[in-house]
Short mmCIF file of C-alpha atoms in Angstrom, two decimals:
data_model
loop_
_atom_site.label_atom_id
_atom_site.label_comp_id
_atom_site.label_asym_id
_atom_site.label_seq_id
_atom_site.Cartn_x
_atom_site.Cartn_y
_atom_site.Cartn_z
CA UNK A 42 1.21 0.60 3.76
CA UNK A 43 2.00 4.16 4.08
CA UNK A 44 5.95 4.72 3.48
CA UNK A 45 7.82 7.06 5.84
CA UNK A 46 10.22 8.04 3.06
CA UNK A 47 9.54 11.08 0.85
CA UNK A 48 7.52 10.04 -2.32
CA UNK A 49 10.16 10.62 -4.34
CA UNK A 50 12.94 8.90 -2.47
CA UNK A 51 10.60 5.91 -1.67
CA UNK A 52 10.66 5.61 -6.18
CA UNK A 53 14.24 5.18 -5.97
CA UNK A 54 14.41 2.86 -3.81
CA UNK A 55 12.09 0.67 -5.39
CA UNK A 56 13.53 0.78 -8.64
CA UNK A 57 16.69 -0.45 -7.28
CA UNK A 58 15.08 -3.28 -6.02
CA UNK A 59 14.52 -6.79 -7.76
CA UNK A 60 11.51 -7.20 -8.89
CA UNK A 61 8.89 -9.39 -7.03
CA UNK A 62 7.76 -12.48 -8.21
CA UNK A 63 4.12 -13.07 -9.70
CA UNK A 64 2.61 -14.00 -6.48
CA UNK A 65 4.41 -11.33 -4.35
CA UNK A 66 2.66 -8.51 -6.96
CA UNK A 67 -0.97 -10.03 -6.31
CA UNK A 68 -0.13 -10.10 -2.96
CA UNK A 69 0.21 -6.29 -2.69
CA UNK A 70 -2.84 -5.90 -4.97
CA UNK A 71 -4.95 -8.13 -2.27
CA UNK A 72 -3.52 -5.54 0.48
CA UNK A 73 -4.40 -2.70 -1.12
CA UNK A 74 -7.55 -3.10 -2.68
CA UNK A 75 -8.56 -4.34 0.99
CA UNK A 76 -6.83 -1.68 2.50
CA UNK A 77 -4.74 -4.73 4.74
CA UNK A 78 -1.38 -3.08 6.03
CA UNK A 79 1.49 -4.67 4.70
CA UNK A 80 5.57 -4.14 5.22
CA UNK A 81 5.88 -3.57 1.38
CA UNK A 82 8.67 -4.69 -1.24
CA UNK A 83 11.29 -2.21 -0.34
CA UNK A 84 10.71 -3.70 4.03
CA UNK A 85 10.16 -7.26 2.05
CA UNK A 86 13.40 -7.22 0.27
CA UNK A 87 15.10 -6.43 3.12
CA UNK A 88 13.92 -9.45 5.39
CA UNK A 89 15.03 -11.67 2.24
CA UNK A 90 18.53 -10.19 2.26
CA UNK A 91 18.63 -10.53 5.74
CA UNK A 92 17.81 -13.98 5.92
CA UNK A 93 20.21 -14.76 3.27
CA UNK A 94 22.59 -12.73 5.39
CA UNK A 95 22.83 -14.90 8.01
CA UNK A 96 21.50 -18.44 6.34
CA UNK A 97 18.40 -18.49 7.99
CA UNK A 98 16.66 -22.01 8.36
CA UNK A 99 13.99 -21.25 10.30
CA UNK A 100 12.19 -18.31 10.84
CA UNK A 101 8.72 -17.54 12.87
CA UNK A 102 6.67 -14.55 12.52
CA UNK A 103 4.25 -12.99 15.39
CA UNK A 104 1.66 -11.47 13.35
CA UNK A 105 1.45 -12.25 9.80
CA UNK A 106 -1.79 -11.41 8.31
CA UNK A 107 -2.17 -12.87 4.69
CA UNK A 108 1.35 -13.87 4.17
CA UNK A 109 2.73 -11.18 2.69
CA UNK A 110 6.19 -10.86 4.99
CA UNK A 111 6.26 -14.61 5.16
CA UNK A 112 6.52 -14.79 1.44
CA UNK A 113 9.57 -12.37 1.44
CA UNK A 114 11.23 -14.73 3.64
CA UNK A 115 10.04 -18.02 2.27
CA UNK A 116 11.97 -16.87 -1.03
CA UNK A 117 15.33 -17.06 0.91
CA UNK A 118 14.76 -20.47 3.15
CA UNK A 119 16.51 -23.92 2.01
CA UNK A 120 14.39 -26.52 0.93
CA UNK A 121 14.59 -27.84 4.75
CA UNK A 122 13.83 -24.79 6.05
CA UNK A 123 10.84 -23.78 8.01
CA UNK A 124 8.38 -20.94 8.54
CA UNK A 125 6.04 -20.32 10.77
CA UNK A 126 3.02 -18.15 10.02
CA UNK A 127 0.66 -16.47 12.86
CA UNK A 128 -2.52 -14.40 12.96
CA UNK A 129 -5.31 -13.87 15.36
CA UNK A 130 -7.75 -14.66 12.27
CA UNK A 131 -7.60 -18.02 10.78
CA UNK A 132 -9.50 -16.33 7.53
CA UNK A 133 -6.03 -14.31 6.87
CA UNK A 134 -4.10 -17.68 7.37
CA UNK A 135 -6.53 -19.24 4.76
CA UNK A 136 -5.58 -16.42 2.63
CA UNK A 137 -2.21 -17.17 3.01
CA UNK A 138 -2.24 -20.84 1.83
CA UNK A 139 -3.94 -19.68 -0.71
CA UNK A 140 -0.99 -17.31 -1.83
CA UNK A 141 1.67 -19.86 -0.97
CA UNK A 142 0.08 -22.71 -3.13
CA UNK A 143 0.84 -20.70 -6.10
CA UNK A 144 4.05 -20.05 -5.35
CA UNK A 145 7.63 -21.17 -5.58
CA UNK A 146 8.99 -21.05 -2.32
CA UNK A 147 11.00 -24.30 -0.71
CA UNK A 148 10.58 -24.02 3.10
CA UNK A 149 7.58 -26.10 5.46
CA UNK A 150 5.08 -23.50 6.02
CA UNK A 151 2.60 -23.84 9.42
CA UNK A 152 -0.37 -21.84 9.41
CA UNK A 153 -1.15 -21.04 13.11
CA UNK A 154 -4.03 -19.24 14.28
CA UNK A 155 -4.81 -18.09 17.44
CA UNK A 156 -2.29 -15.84 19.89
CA UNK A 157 1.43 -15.81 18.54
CA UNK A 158 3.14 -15.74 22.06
CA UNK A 159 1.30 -19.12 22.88
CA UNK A 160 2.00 -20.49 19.62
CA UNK A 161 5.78 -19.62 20.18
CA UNK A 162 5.57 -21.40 23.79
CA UNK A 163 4.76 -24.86 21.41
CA UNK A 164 7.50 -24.83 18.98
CA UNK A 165 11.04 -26.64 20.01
CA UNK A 166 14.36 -25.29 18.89
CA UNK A 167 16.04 -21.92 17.37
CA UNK A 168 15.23 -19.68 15.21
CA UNK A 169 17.28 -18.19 13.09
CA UNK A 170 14.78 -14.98 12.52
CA UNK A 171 12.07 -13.39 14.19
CA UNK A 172 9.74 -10.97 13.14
CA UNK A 173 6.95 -8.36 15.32
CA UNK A 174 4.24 -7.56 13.84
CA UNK A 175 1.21 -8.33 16.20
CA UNK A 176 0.23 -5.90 18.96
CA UNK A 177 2.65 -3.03 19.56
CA UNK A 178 2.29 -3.17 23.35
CA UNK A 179 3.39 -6.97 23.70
CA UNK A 180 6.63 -5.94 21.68
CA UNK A 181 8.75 -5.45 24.77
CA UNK A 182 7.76 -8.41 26.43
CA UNK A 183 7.81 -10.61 23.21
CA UNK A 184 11.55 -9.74 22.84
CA UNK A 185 12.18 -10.74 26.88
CA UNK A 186 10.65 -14.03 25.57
CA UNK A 187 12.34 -14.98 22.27
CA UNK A 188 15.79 -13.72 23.69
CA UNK A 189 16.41 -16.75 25.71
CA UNK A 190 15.26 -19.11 22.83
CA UNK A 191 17.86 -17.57 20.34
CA UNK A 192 21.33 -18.08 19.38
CA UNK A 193 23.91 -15.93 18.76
CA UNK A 194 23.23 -14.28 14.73
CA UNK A 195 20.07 -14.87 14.98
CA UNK A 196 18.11 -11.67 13.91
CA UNK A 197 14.81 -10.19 15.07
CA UNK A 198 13.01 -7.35 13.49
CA UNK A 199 10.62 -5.15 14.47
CA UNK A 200 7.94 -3.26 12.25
CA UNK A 201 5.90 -0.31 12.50
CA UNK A 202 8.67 1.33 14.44
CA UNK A 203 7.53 4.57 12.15
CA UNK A 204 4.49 4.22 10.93
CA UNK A 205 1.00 2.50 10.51
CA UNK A 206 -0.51 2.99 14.06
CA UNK A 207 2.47 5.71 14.86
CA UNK A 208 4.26 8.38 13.78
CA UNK A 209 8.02 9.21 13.94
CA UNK A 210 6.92 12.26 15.88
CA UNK A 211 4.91 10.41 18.55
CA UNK A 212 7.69 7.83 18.92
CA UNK A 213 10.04 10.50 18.99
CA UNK A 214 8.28 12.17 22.21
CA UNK A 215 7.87 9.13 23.87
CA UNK A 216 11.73 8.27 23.48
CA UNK A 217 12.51 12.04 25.14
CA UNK A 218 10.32 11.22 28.06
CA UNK A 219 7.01 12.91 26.72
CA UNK A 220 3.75 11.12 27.81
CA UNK A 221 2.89 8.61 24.61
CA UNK A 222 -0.19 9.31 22.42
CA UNK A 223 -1.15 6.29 22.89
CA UNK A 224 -0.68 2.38 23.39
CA UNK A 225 0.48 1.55 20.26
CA UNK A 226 3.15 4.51 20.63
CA UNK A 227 3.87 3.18 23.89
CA UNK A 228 4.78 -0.40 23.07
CA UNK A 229 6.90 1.04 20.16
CA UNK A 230 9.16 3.09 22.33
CA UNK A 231 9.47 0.54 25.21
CA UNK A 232 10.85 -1.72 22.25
CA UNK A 233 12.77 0.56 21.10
CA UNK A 234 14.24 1.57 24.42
CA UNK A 235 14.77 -2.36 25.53
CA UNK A 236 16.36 -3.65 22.06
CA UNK A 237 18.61 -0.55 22.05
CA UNK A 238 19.75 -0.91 25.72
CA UNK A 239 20.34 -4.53 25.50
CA UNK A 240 24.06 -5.29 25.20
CA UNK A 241 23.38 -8.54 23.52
CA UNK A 242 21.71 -6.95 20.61
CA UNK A 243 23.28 -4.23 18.10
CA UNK A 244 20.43 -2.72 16.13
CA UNK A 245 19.56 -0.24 13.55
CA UNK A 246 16.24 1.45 12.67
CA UNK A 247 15.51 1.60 8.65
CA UNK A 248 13.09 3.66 7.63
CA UNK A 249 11.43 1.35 4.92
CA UNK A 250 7.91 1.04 4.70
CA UNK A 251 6.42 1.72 8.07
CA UNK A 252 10.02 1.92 9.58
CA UNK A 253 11.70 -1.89 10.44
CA UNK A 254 14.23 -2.50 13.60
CA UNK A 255 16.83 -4.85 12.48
CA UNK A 256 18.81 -6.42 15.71
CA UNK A 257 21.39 -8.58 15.45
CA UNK A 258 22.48 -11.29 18.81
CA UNK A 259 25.71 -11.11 19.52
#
């Protein structure tokens, strides 16, 4: 996790924060001793705040590596609630239960590996929160697919909007109409771009960890 904030602003804010449970801390120690990207605690408070925000129930997640986001929002789900966990690699989801056994969290957790889009297709009903977090160039489309299944306050968010496979200058190119580096820098802007232009969503762009959208449905 490389944050986008100066060094020393990037302190401050995390020693404003609450600190993270047992679990959470081992959690970031499992990311980086294995170099694994992760959306960090200042990102991970956020999604828990969010949820709170807007009494999230159920929230699914399209790309979730080891758990590490999902635990963030696990900590603000009713007991009744439910979260949905994806990843490509069924080792990471392992991982994951893992994690979760040892900690305190209410919600229904499913584990699903294999390709997040399909594994949305499966699941009935709302959700109150969405997360990105799989492969930047689906992003776009991803959102044209969740939309419909949404109601209104429902909240999805975006990461890497900054950082990890992009940079704010990259993005920023792209956004003026410059050809993108790459991909990855590709299916950021296009997200950007489509979220922003959307007149169902209002969104902001937070530059915590690798840079979260937040968009909220009308």
């Amino acid at each position: 996790m490389n944050d986008v904030l100066p060094e020393s602003v990037a302190a401050v804010v995390d020693a404003a924060g609450n600190e993270p449970e047992a679990v959470l801390r081992e959690m970031e120690a499992h990311g980086e001793e294995r170099d694994f990207p992760i959306i960090g605690p200042a990102a991970g408070r956020t999604l828990r705040l969010l949820a709170r925000t807007v009494d999230a129930e159920r929230v699914f997640e399209f790309g979730s590596g080891f758990g590490y986001s999902g635990a963030w929002w696990a900590g603000a789900l009713p007991a009744d609630g439910e979260l949905v966990l994806t990843d490509l690699d069924g080792s990471n989801l392992d991982t994951a239960r893992e994690f979760f056994a040892r900690g305190e969290w209410a919600p229904t957790v499913r584990y699903e590996a294999g390709d997040a889009v399909e594994t949305f297709d499966s699941y009935g009903g709302s959700f109150d929160a969405v997360l990105f977090d799989h492969q930047k160039a689906r992003y776009a489309e991803t959102l044209s697919l969740v939309k419909p299944e949404l109601e209104p306050g429902s909240l999805v968010v975006a990461d890497n909007m900054l950082g990890g496979p992009v940079t704010p200058d990259a993005v920023r190119d792209a956004l003026e109409g410059g050809a993108p580096a790459d991909d990855h820098v590709a299916g950021v802007a296009a997200y950007i771009e489509a979220v922003r232009d959307d007149p169902d969503f209002e969104t902001t762009l937070l530059p915590l960890g690798e840079g979260i959208a937040v968009s909220y449905l009308r």
